[in-house]
């Protein structure tokens, strides 16, 4: 059987089995063992995340939502209105030009940007895993279709020769 798949690799993929990458070898092994190569990449990936990575994803998810924008806009508006009201009586806790508000916004941006970038990097990694899984499935399907064509050609040639 091993010799069959060595020949199959040479005939269908165009490479000797020793030249194949791990992905191609895995696909050929799944054909030989009649197993699947597909898996739920989302579940496998989520299970591998650390607590910090999960928190970063949640912060990123909330920070990029309309709910966050609405809450944030409301806080800023209340801050400005409140300080402007107290500014008229010289009791403002953050007088114009709202330096404390600017400090808070800068601090939020300084923390939020790297958290969002970490989340985006993980999403890119997840996308690469999905592409790899799709490649394995497509390669297996292509090889199986080629095998079926070979069998069909063989059966057709036997029938025409009889």
mmCIF file with all atom_site columns, C-alpha atoms in Angstrom:
data_model
loop_
_atom_site.group_PDB
_atom_site.id
_atom_site.type_symbol
_atom_site.label_atom_id
_atom_site.label_alt_id
_atom_site.label_comp_id
_atom_site.label_asym_id
_atom_site.label_entity_id
_atom_site.label_seq_id
_atom_site.pdbx_PDB_ins_code
_atom_site.Cartn_x
_atom_site.Cartn_y
_atom_site.Cartn_z
_atom_site.occupancy
_atom_site.B_iso_or_equiv
_atom_site.pdbx_formal_charge
_atom_site.auth_seq_id
_atom_site.auth_comp_id
_atom_site.auth_asym_id
_atom_site.auth_atom_id
_atom_site.pdbx_PDB_model_num
ATOM 1   C CA . UNK A 1 1   ? 0.000   0.000  0.000   1.00 0.00 ? 1   UNK A CA 1
ATOM 2   C CA . UNK A 1 2   ? 2.889   2.324  0.798   1.00 0.00 ? 2   UNK A CA 1
ATOM 3   C CA . UNK A 1 3   ? 4.326   1.776  -2.676  1.00 0.00 ? 3   UNK A CA 1
ATOM 4   C CA . UNK A 1 4   ? 0.922   2.621  -4.159  1.00 0.00 ? 4   UNK A CA 1
ATOM 5   C CA . UNK A 1 5   ? 0.872   6.010  -2.410  1.00 0.00 ? 5   UNK A CA 1
ATOM 6   C CA . UNK A 1 6   ? 4.468   6.696  -3.350  1.00 0.00 ? 6   UNK A CA 1
ATOM 7   C CA . UNK A 1 7   ? 3.478   6.155  -6.973  1.00 0.00 ? 7   UNK A CA 1
ATOM 8   C CA . UNK A 1 8   ? 0.287   8.156  -6.436  1.00 0.00 ? 8   UNK A CA 1
ATOM 9   C CA . UNK A 1 9   ? 2.266   11.088 -5.078  1.00 0.00 ? 9   UNK A CA 1
ATOM 10  C CA . UNK A 1 10  ? 4.600   10.946 -8.054  1.00 0.00 ? 10  UNK A CA 1
ATOM 11  C CA . UNK A 1 11  ? 1.793   10.647 -10.592 1.00 0.00 ? 11  UNK A CA 1
ATOM 12  C CA . UNK A 1 12  ? -0.733  13.101 -9.176  1.00 0.00 ? 12  UNK A CA 1
ATOM 13  C CA . UNK A 1 13  ? 1.283   15.684 -7.312  1.00 0.00 ? 13  UNK A CA 1
ATOM 14  C CA . UNK A 1 14  ? 4.348   15.425 -9.540  1.00 0.00 ? 14  UNK A CA 1
ATOM 15  C CA . UNK A 1 15  ? 6.802   15.003 -6.687  1.00 0.00 ? 15  UNK A CA 1
ATOM 16  C CA . UNK A 1 16  ? 8.489   12.068 -5.032  1.00 0.00 ? 16  UNK A CA 1
ATOM 17  C CA . UNK A 1 17  ? 6.947   11.309 -1.648  1.00 0.00 ? 17  UNK A CA 1
ATOM 18  C CA . UNK A 1 18  ? 10.230  12.325 0.027   1.00 0.00 ? 18  UNK A CA 1
ATOM 19  C CA . UNK A 1 19  ? 9.912   15.811 -1.494  1.00 0.00 ? 19  UNK A CA 1
ATOM 20  C CA . UNK A 1 20  ? 6.410   16.389 -0.147  1.00 0.00 ? 20  UNK A CA 1
ATOM 21  C CA . UNK A 1 21  ? 5.716   18.735 2.710   1.00 0.00 ? 21  UNK A CA 1
ATOM 22  C CA . UNK A 1 22  ? 4.031   17.717 5.921   1.00 0.00 ? 22  UNK A CA 1
ATOM 23  C CA . UNK A 1 23  ? 0.630   18.862 4.651   1.00 0.00 ? 23  UNK A CA 1
ATOM 24  C CA . UNK A 1 24  ? 0.789   16.771 1.486   1.00 0.00 ? 24  UNK A CA 1
ATOM 25  C CA . UNK A 1 25  ? 1.988   13.724 3.425   1.00 0.00 ? 25  UNK A CA 1
ATOM 26  C CA . UNK A 1 26  ? -0.865  14.161 5.885   1.00 0.00 ? 26  UNK A CA 1
ATOM 27  C CA . UNK A 1 27  ? -3.351  14.277 3.012   1.00 0.00 ? 27  UNK A CA 1
ATOM 28  C CA . UNK A 1 28  ? -1.942  11.115 1.431   1.00 0.00 ? 28  UNK A CA 1
ATOM 29  C CA . UNK A 1 29  ? -2.013  9.346  4.807   1.00 0.00 ? 29  UNK A CA 1
ATOM 30  C CA . UNK A 1 30  ? -5.660  10.337 5.259   1.00 0.00 ? 30  UNK A CA 1
ATOM 31  C CA . UNK A 1 31  ? -6.447  8.859  1.847   1.00 0.00 ? 31  UNK A CA 1
ATOM 32  C CA . UNK A 1 32  ? -4.600  5.648  2.725   1.00 0.00 ? 32  UNK A CA 1
ATOM 33  C CA . UNK A 1 33  ? -6.347  5.358  6.089   1.00 0.00 ? 33  UNK A CA 1
ATOM 34  C CA . UNK A 1 34  ? -9.757  6.513  4.767   1.00 0.00 ? 34  UNK A CA 1
ATOM 35  C CA . UNK A 1 35  ? -9.943  9.320  7.322   1.00 0.00 ? 35  UNK A CA 1
ATOM 36  C CA . UNK A 1 36  ? -10.884 12.966 7.043   1.00 0.00 ? 36  UNK A CA 1
ATOM 37  C CA . UNK A 1 37  ? -8.516  15.924 7.093   1.00 0.00 ? 37  UNK A CA 1
ATOM 38  C CA . UNK A 1 38  ? -11.144 18.506 7.937   1.00 0.00 ? 38  UNK A CA 1
ATOM 39  C CA . UNK A 1 39  ? -11.469 19.876 11.444  1.00 0.00 ? 39  UNK A CA 1
ATOM 40  C CA . UNK A 1 40  ? -13.188 22.801 13.072  1.00 0.00 ? 40  UNK A CA 1
ATOM 41  C CA . UNK A 1 41  ? -10.345 25.311 13.130  1.00 0.00 ? 41  UNK A CA 1
ATOM 42  C CA . UNK A 1 42  ? -12.359 27.745 15.241  1.00 0.00 ? 42  UNK A CA 1
ATOM 43  C CA . UNK A 1 43  ? -12.777 25.288 18.107  1.00 0.00 ? 43  UNK A CA 1
ATOM 44  C CA . UNK A 1 44  ? -9.151  24.159 18.004  1.00 0.00 ? 44  UNK A CA 1
ATOM 45  C CA . UNK A 1 45  ? -7.927  27.744 17.955  1.00 0.00 ? 45  UNK A CA 1
ATOM 46  C CA . UNK A 1 46  ? -10.201 29.021 20.731  1.00 0.00 ? 46  UNK A CA 1
ATOM 47  C CA . UNK A 1 47  ? -9.130  26.146 22.970  1.00 0.00 ? 47  UNK A CA 1
ATOM 48  C CA . UNK A 1 48  ? -5.487  27.202 22.587  1.00 0.00 ? 48  UNK A CA 1
ATOM 49  C CA . UNK A 1 49  ? -6.003  30.837 23.691  1.00 0.00 ? 49  UNK A CA 1
ATOM 50  C CA . UNK A 1 50  ? -4.650  32.031 27.029  1.00 0.00 ? 50  UNK A CA 1
ATOM 51  C CA . UNK A 1 51  ? -6.687  34.073 29.503  1.00 0.00 ? 51  UNK A CA 1
ATOM 52  C CA . UNK A 1 52  ? -4.910  37.282 28.453  1.00 0.00 ? 52  UNK A CA 1
ATOM 53  C CA . UNK A 1 53  ? -5.597  36.615 24.781  1.00 0.00 ? 53  UNK A CA 1
ATOM 54  C CA . UNK A 1 54  ? -9.283  36.041 25.491  1.00 0.00 ? 54  UNK A CA 1
ATOM 55  C CA . UNK A 1 55  ? -9.462  39.294 27.475  1.00 0.00 ? 55  UNK A CA 1
ATOM 56  C CA . UNK A 1 56  ? -7.698  41.171 24.667  1.00 0.00 ? 56  UNK A CA 1
ATOM 57  C CA . UNK A 1 57  ? -10.205 39.785 22.152  1.00 0.00 ? 57  UNK A CA 1
ATOM 58  C CA . UNK A 1 58  ? -13.139 40.875 24.308  1.00 0.00 ? 58  UNK A CA 1
ATOM 59  C CA . UNK A 1 59  ? -11.670 44.358 24.823  1.00 0.00 ? 59  UNK A CA 1
ATOM 60  C CA . UNK A 1 60  ? -11.081 44.619 21.092  1.00 0.00 ? 60  UNK A CA 1
ATOM 61  C CA . UNK A 1 61  ? -14.589 43.407 20.321  1.00 0.00 ? 61  UNK A CA 1
ATOM 62  C CA . UNK A 1 62  ? -16.144 45.956 22.696  1.00 0.00 ? 62  UNK A CA 1
ATOM 63  C CA . UNK A 1 63  ? -13.771 48.774 21.689  1.00 0.00 ? 63  UNK A CA 1
ATOM 64  C CA . UNK A 1 64  ? -14.801 48.407 18.073  1.00 0.00 ? 64  UNK A CA 1
ATOM 65  C CA . UNK A 1 65  ? -18.543 48.443 18.685  1.00 0.00 ? 65  UNK A CA 1
ATOM 66  C CA . UNK A 1 66  ? -21.209 51.123 18.331  1.00 0.00 ? 66  UNK A CA 1
ATOM 67  C CA . UNK A 1 67  ? -22.037 50.615 21.987  1.00 0.00 ? 67  UNK A CA 1
ATOM 68  C CA . UNK A 1 68  ? -18.517 51.712 22.953  1.00 0.00 ? 68  UNK A CA 1
ATOM 69  C CA . UNK A 1 69  ? -18.684 54.714 20.624  1.00 0.00 ? 69  UNK A CA 1
ATOM 70  C CA . UNK A 1 70  ? -22.035 55.764 22.103  1.00 0.00 ? 70  UNK A CA 1
ATOM 71  C CA . UNK A 1 71  ? -20.876 55.389 25.710  1.00 0.00 ? 71  UNK A CA 1
ATOM 72  C CA . UNK A 1 72  ? -17.597 57.121 24.989  1.00 0.00 ? 72  UNK A CA 1
ATOM 73  C CA . UNK A 1 73  ? -19.261 60.023 23.166  1.00 0.00 ? 73  UNK A CA 1
ATOM 74  C CA . UNK A 1 74  ? -21.708 60.411 26.057  1.00 0.00 ? 74  UNK A CA 1
ATOM 75  C CA . UNK A 1 75  ? -18.926 60.503 28.663  1.00 0.00 ? 75  UNK A CA 1
ATOM 76  C CA . UNK A 1 76  ? -16.994 63.115 26.702  1.00 0.00 ? 76  UNK A CA 1
ATOM 77  C CA . UNK A 1 77  ? -20.113 65.236 26.160  1.00 0.00 ? 77  UNK A CA 1
ATOM 78  C CA . UNK A 1 78  ? -21.044 65.047 29.872  1.00 0.00 ? 78  UNK A CA 1
ATOM 79  C CA . UNK A 1 79  ? -17.448 65.887 30.833  1.00 0.00 ? 79  UNK A CA 1
ATOM 80  C CA . UNK A 1 80  ? -17.359 68.974 28.591  1.00 0.00 ? 80  UNK A CA 1
ATOM 81  C CA . UNK A 1 81  ? -20.840 70.179 29.566  1.00 0.00 ? 81  UNK A CA 1
ATOM 82  C CA . UNK A 1 82  ? -20.181 69.680 33.289  1.00 0.00 ? 82  UNK A CA 1
ATOM 83  C CA . UNK A 1 83  ? -16.820 71.429 33.189  1.00 0.00 ? 83  UNK A CA 1
ATOM 84  C CA . UNK A 1 84  ? -18.175 74.250 31.047  1.00 0.00 ? 84  UNK A CA 1
ATOM 85  C CA . UNK A 1 85  ? -20.997 74.789 33.563  1.00 0.00 ? 85  UNK A CA 1
ATOM 86  C CA . UNK A 1 86  ? -18.582 74.855 36.507  1.00 0.00 ? 86  UNK A CA 1
ATOM 87  C CA . UNK A 1 87  ? -16.147 76.985 34.520  1.00 0.00 ? 87  UNK A CA 1
ATOM 88  C CA . UNK A 1 88  ? -18.644 79.855 34.672  1.00 0.00 ? 88  UNK A CA 1
ATOM 89  C CA . UNK A 1 89  ? -18.435 79.801 38.480  1.00 0.00 ? 89  UNK A CA 1
ATOM 90  C CA . UNK A 1 90  ? -14.658 79.150 38.560  1.00 0.00 ? 90  UNK A CA 1
ATOM 91  C CA . UNK A 1 91  ? -15.176 75.684 40.170  1.00 0.00 ? 91  UNK A CA 1
ATOM 92  C CA . UNK A 1 92  ? -14.297 73.511 37.148  1.00 0.00 ? 92  UNK A CA 1
ATOM 93  C CA . UNK A 1 93  ? -12.307 70.393 38.073  1.00 0.00 ? 93  UNK A CA 1
ATOM 94  C CA . UNK A 1 94  ? -10.813 70.315 34.541  1.00 0.00 ? 94  UNK A CA 1
ATOM 95  C CA . UNK A 1 95  ? -10.849 73.852 33.161  1.00 0.00 ? 95  UNK A CA 1
ATOM 96  C CA . UNK A 1 96  ? -10.677 74.604 29.461  1.00 0.00 ? 96  UNK A CA 1
ATOM 97  C CA . UNK A 1 97  ? -8.740  73.276 27.386  1.00 0.00 ? 97  UNK A CA 1
ATOM 98  C CA . UNK A 1 98  ? -9.641  70.079 29.336  1.00 0.00 ? 98  UNK A CA 1
ATOM 99  C CA . UNK A 1 99  ? -6.112  68.784 29.936  1.00 0.00 ? 99  UNK A CA 1
ATOM 100 C CA . UNK A 1 100 ? -7.309  65.992 32.241  1.00 0.00 ? 100 UNK A CA 1
ATOM 101 C CA . UNK A 1 101 ? -9.754  64.816 29.561  1.00 0.00 ? 101 UNK A CA 1
ATOM 102 C CA . UNK A 1 102 ? -6.936  64.826 26.982  1.00 0.00 ? 102 UNK A CA 1
ATOM 103 C CA . UNK A 1 103 ? -4.766  62.800 29.343  1.00 0.00 ? 103 UNK A CA 1
ATOM 104 C CA . UNK A 1 104 ? -7.553  60.252 29.786  1.00 0.00 ? 104 UNK A CA 1
ATOM 105 C CA . UNK A 1 105 ? -8.117  59.991 26.024  1.00 0.00 ? 105 UNK A CA 1
ATOM 106 C CA . UNK A 1 106 ? -4.397  59.584 25.356  1.00 0.00 ? 106 UNK A CA 1
ATOM 107 C CA . UNK A 1 107 ? -4.090  56.904 28.019  1.00 0.00 ? 107 UNK A CA 1
ATOM 108 C CA . UNK A 1 108 ? -7.062  55.016 26.613  1.00 0.00 ? 108 UNK A CA 1
ATOM 109 C CA . UNK A 1 109 ? -5.599  55.180 23.112  1.00 0.00 ? 109 UNK A CA 1
ATOM 110 C CA . UNK A 1 110 ? -2.194  54.030 24.388  1.00 0.00 ? 110 UNK A CA 1
ATOM 111 C CA . UNK A 1 111 ? -3.731  50.899 25.934  1.00 0.00 ? 111 UNK A CA 1
ATOM 112 C CA . UNK A 1 112 ? -6.434  50.198 23.405  1.00 0.00 ? 112 UNK A CA 1
ATOM 113 C CA . UNK A 1 113 ? -4.256  50.304 20.260  1.00 0.00 ? 113 UNK A CA 1
ATOM 114 C CA . UNK A 1 114 ? -1.858  47.475 21.245  1.00 0.00 ? 114 UNK A CA 1
ATOM 115 C CA . UNK A 1 115 ? -4.736  45.351 22.534  1.00 0.00 ? 115 UNK A CA 1
ATOM 116 C CA . UNK A 1 116 ? -6.553  45.716 19.216  1.00 0.00 ? 116 UNK A CA 1
ATOM 117 C CA . UNK A 1 117 ? -3.343  44.936 17.329  1.00 0.00 ? 117 UNK A CA 1
ATOM 118 C CA . UNK A 1 118 ? -2.823  41.758 19.390  1.00 0.00 ? 118 UNK A CA 1
ATOM 119 C CA . UNK A 1 119 ? -6.351  40.691 18.547  1.00 0.00 ? 119 UNK A CA 1
ATOM 120 C CA . UNK A 1 120 ? -5.804  41.410 14.844  1.00 0.00 ? 120 UNK A CA 1
ATOM 121 C CA . UNK A 1 121 ? -2.585  39.381 14.862  1.00 0.00 ? 121 UNK A CA 1
ATOM 122 C CA . UNK A 1 122 ? -4.451  36.429 16.362  1.00 0.00 ? 122 UNK A CA 1
ATOM 123 C CA . UNK A 1 123 ? -7.177  36.811 13.729  1.00 0.00 ? 123 UNK A CA 1
ATOM 124 C CA . UNK A 1 124 ? -4.515  36.714 11.013  1.00 0.00 ? 124 UNK A CA 1
ATOM 125 C CA . UNK A 1 125 ? -3.071  33.548 12.586  1.00 0.00 ? 125 UNK A CA 1
ATOM 126 C CA . UNK A 1 126 ? -6.533  32.004 12.689  1.00 0.00 ? 126 UNK A CA 1
ATOM 127 C CA . UNK A 1 127 ? -7.047  32.909 9.020   1.00 0.00 ? 127 UNK A CA 1
ATOM 128 C CA . UNK A 1 128 ? -3.757  31.191 8.134   1.00 0.00 ? 128 UNK A CA 1
ATOM 129 C CA . UNK A 1 129 ? -4.921  28.042 9.940   1.00 0.00 ? 129 UNK A CA 1
ATOM 130 C CA . UNK A 1 130 ? -8.209  28.134 8.037   1.00 0.00 ? 130 UNK A CA 1
ATOM 131 C CA . UNK A 1 131 ? -6.377  28.520 4.739   1.00 0.00 ? 131 UNK A CA 1
ATOM 132 C CA . UNK A 1 132 ? -4.143  25.567 5.575   1.00 0.00 ? 132 UNK A CA 1
ATOM 133 C CA . UNK A 1 133 ? -7.193  23.444 6.419   1.00 0.00 ? 133 UNK A CA 1
ATOM 134 C CA . UNK A 1 134 ? -8.908  24.495 3.184   1.00 0.00 ? 134 UNK A CA 1
ATOM 135 C CA . UNK A 1 135 ? -5.756  23.633 1.227   1.00 0.00 ? 135 UNK A CA 1
ATOM 136 C CA . UNK A 1 136 ? -5.633  20.152 2.760   1.00 0.00 ? 136 UNK A CA 1
ATOM 137 C CA . UNK A 1 137 ? -9.275  19.507 1.926   1.00 0.00 ? 137 UNK A CA 1
ATOM 138 C CA . UNK A 1 138 ? -8.907  20.829 -1.619  1.00 0.00 ? 138 UNK A CA 1
ATOM 139 C CA . UNK A 1 139 ? -5.762  18.779 -2.210  1.00 0.00 ? 139 UNK A CA 1
ATOM 140 C CA . UNK A 1 140 ? -7.428  15.630 -0.932  1.00 0.00 ? 140 UNK A CA 1
ATOM 141 C CA . UNK A 1 141 ? -10.481 16.228 -3.104  1.00 0.00 ? 141 UNK A CA 1
ATOM 142 C CA . UNK A 1 142 ? -8.319  16.863 -6.149  1.00 0.00 ? 142 UNK A CA 1
ATOM 143 C CA . UNK A 1 143 ? -6.317  13.662 -5.581  1.00 0.00 ? 143 UNK A CA 1
ATOM 144 C CA . UNK A 1 144 ? -9.478  11.633 -4.975  1.00 0.00 ? 144 UNK A CA 1
ATOM 145 C CA . UNK A 1 145 ? -11.059 12.982 -8.161  1.00 0.00 ? 145 UNK A CA 1
ATOM 146 C CA . UNK A 1 146 ? -7.902  12.109 -10.106 1.00 0.00 ? 146 UNK A CA 1
ATOM 147 C CA . UNK A 1 147 ? -8.002  8.598  -8.638  1.00 0.00 ? 147 UNK A CA 1
ATOM 148 C CA . UNK A 1 148 ? -11.640 8.257  -9.641  1.00 0.00 ? 148 UNK A CA 1
ATOM 149 C CA . UNK A 1 149 ? -10.815 9.426  -13.161 1.00 0.00 ? 149 UNK A CA 1
ATOM 150 C CA . UNK A 1 150 ? -8.023  6.856  -13.376 1.00 0.00 ? 150 UNK A CA 1
ATOM 151 C CA . UNK A 1 151 ? -10.380 4.099  -12.223 1.00 0.00 ? 151 UNK A CA 1
ATOM 152 C CA . UNK A 1 152 ? -13.072 5.236  -14.628 1.00 0.00 ? 152 UNK A CA 1
ATOM 153 C CA . UNK A 1 153 ? -10.557 5.341  -17.488 1.00 0.00 ? 153 UNK A CA 1
ATOM 154 C CA . UNK A 1 154 ? -9.372  1.854  -16.523 1.00 0.00 ? 154 UNK A CA 1
ATOM 155 C CA . UNK A 1 155 ? -12.935 0.504  -16.453 1.00 0.00 ? 155 UNK A CA 1
ATOM 156 C CA . UNK A 1 156 ? -13.734 2.171  -19.768 1.00 0.00 ? 156 UNK A CA 1
ATOM 157 C CA . UNK A 1 157 ? -10.634 0.732  -21.419 1.00 0.00 ? 157 UNK A CA 1
ATOM 158 C CA . UNK A 1 158 ? -11.493 -2.756 -20.083 1.00 0.00 ? 158 UNK A CA 1
ATOM 159 C CA . UNK A 1 159 ? -15.035 -2.520 -21.444 1.00 0.00 ? 159 UNK A CA 1
ATOM 160 C CA . UNK A 1 160 ? -13.914 -1.327 -24.860 1.00 0.00 ? 160 UNK A CA 1
ATOM 161 C CA . UNK A 1 161 ? -11.266 -4.051 -25.115 1.00 0.00 ? 161 UNK A CA 1
ATOM 162 C CA . UNK A 1 162 ? -13.798 -6.837 -24.352 1.00 0.00 ? 162 UNK A CA 1
#
